[in-house]
C-alpha cells in the first residue's frame, strides 16, 4: 500500500493536532484535570500523518523476525551445552577433585573451581544469568530511550541481531569440557543480545498497530462520528492485541518448525559428538533466513532528530530520570513497571531453575529437550490463538486475560516447593517435566503477549522506546535479584529445590499488586494526556514542567 497523502487524512487532527477528550457519552467537553490526570475523560492520541501505512510485506516480515527469534538457540540449547560442558569439567565434592560428576555412583552434586574455591555448576549458570541481566540493564538504561530518535532504533536492532547470530555460529568451537569458560561467554553474549532484540523488537509494535490500514480506517470512522470515543478506544486496544498475539503465535510456530528441523540432525547423528554444535548452527541459520526480511521491508518511521547538545549515550539516562520523576502523573504505568519487574524476575528465574533440574534429569540431552520443547511450542501456539479468540469474541480486557495467566505463573514455583519435602513430586519425575512444558505452553505464551500489550496501553504515544526500555528492565533485564538469591541458597544448601519458596513469594506478591493496583483504562488516558503535554520534548530536548500551550493541562484563555 502506498502512503496516503497527508492533506486527505484526518483534517480535523491536522488542523489541531492535540489530544481531544470526550465525555463518556461520546460528546466533546473540556478536560477536567484532577491531580494532573484526566480521569473522567477518554483521551485520543494524535497520529503523525507522515508515517506510512503498514504494508502486507512489512507486517509479515515483522512476524517472521519473531518466528526466527524464538529463543531455541540462545535461550535453550546454548544453556544446555554450557551446563553440559561445565558439568563434564567439574568434580563431585563428596569424592574430591579428579572425580566425575557423571559417574554412576556420583552424589548428585557438582562443583567447579571458582575464585580460589569452588562453586556449584547450578550456581555458575545462575551467576551467568544474573550478570547477563545486569548487562542488559546497562544497555536499556544507556541507549534504550535513544532508539526513539531518528533511525537509531532500526540500526540498533540490526546490530544486536548480527552479534547474536555471530555468537550462535561460534558455538561450533565448543567441542570439549575445557572450553566451558568459552561456552559461558558465548552463552552470555547470545543471551544478552537475544533479550535486547526482544525488547527493541517489541518497541516497534505500538507504532505498527497505529498505522495498520484497519487502525487508520477506524480512526477515520471515529473522526466522521460513525463510532463513539469509547468504542474507538476498545477497538484500538484490540488492534494492539491482534498484532501482539499474532507475532507471539509466529514465535511459537517458529519454535515448532526449528525443533522439528533439528530432529533431522539429532536422530540420524545422535552418536556424533558434534551433533549439538550442528543443531545450534541449524537453529541459528533458520533465524537468519526468517529474520533478514524485516530489515529489508521495514518502512521508515524515524523519530525526531537527536536534540542539540545531546548524545546517544547520555540521552537515555536523562530521559529515564525525567520519566521516573513523572510517577505521580503516570501512577499506573509505574506501578505496573515495578510490579512486573518483580514478577518477571520470579518467572525468569523459575524457568532457569526448572531448566537446570530438567537438564540434570535428562543428562543434557538435546534430543529429549527437543521433544519437550515441541510439546511446549505446540501448546503455546494453540493457547495464543485460543486466548486471542476468547478475548476478541467476548471483548475481554487485556488485564483480565493477563490475570488468568498470572495464576499459573504462581503455581509453577509452588509445585517446585513440594520437591523439598518429597522425591515423589516437585520436578523429580520425567512426567512432571512433560506436564510443566505443556502447562507453560498453555499459559505462559499468552502471558508474554498480554504483558507486552498492557505496556503498550500504558505507554505515552511517541515515547515508545523510552518506556519500552523501562519495560525491558522490568522484563528481560529484571532477573538480577532472583538468580543471585537462588545461587546463594543453592551454594549454602546444595539443594536446587530450596530456591522455589523465595520465587513463589516473589511471584505472588508481584501478581497481587498488578491485579489490585493497576487500572489500565485510567492509566492509558493518563499516558496519552502526558504525551500531549510534553509533545515538544521529543523534538527539542528541552524539558518543561509547565503545561505546553494548547495541551489539555494548559490554562484556557478567556
CSV table of N, CA and C in Angstrom, one decimal, residues 21 31 71 146 239-240 337 345 412:
chain,number,residue,atom,x,y,z
A,21,UNK,N,-10.5,15.3,24.2
A,21,UNK,CA,-11.1,14.5,25.3
A,21,UNK,C,-12.6,14.4,25.1
A,31,UNK,N,-11.5,19.2,29.2
A,31,UNK,CA,-10.8,18.2,30.0
A,31,UNK,C,-10.8,18.7,31.5
A,71,UNK,N,14.1,-18.1,20.5
A,71,UNK,CA,14.8,-18.4,21.7
A,71,UNK,C,15.3,-19.9,21.9
A,146,UNK,N,17.3,6.3,23.5
A,146,UNK,CA,17.9,6.9,22.3
A,146,UNK,C,17.2,6.3,21.0
A,239,UNK,N,-6.7,-3.9,18.3
A,239,UNK,CA,-5.7,-4.0,17.2
A,239,UNK,C,-4.3,-4.2,17.8
A,240,UNK,N,-4.0,-3.6,18.9
A,240,UNK,CA,-2.7,-3.9,19.5
A,240,UNK,C,-2.6,-5.3,20.0
A,337,UNK,N,5.2,-1.2,36.0
A,337,UNK,CA,6.6,-1.4,35.7
A,337,UNK,C,7.3,-2.0,36.9
A,345,UNK,N,11.1,-11.2,37.2
A,345,UNK,CA,12.3,-11.7,37.9
A,345,UNK,C,12.0,-13.1,38.5
A,412,UNK,N,3.7,-22.6,39.4
A,412,UNK,CA,4.9,-23.3,39.0
A,412,UNK,C,5.9,-23.4,40.1
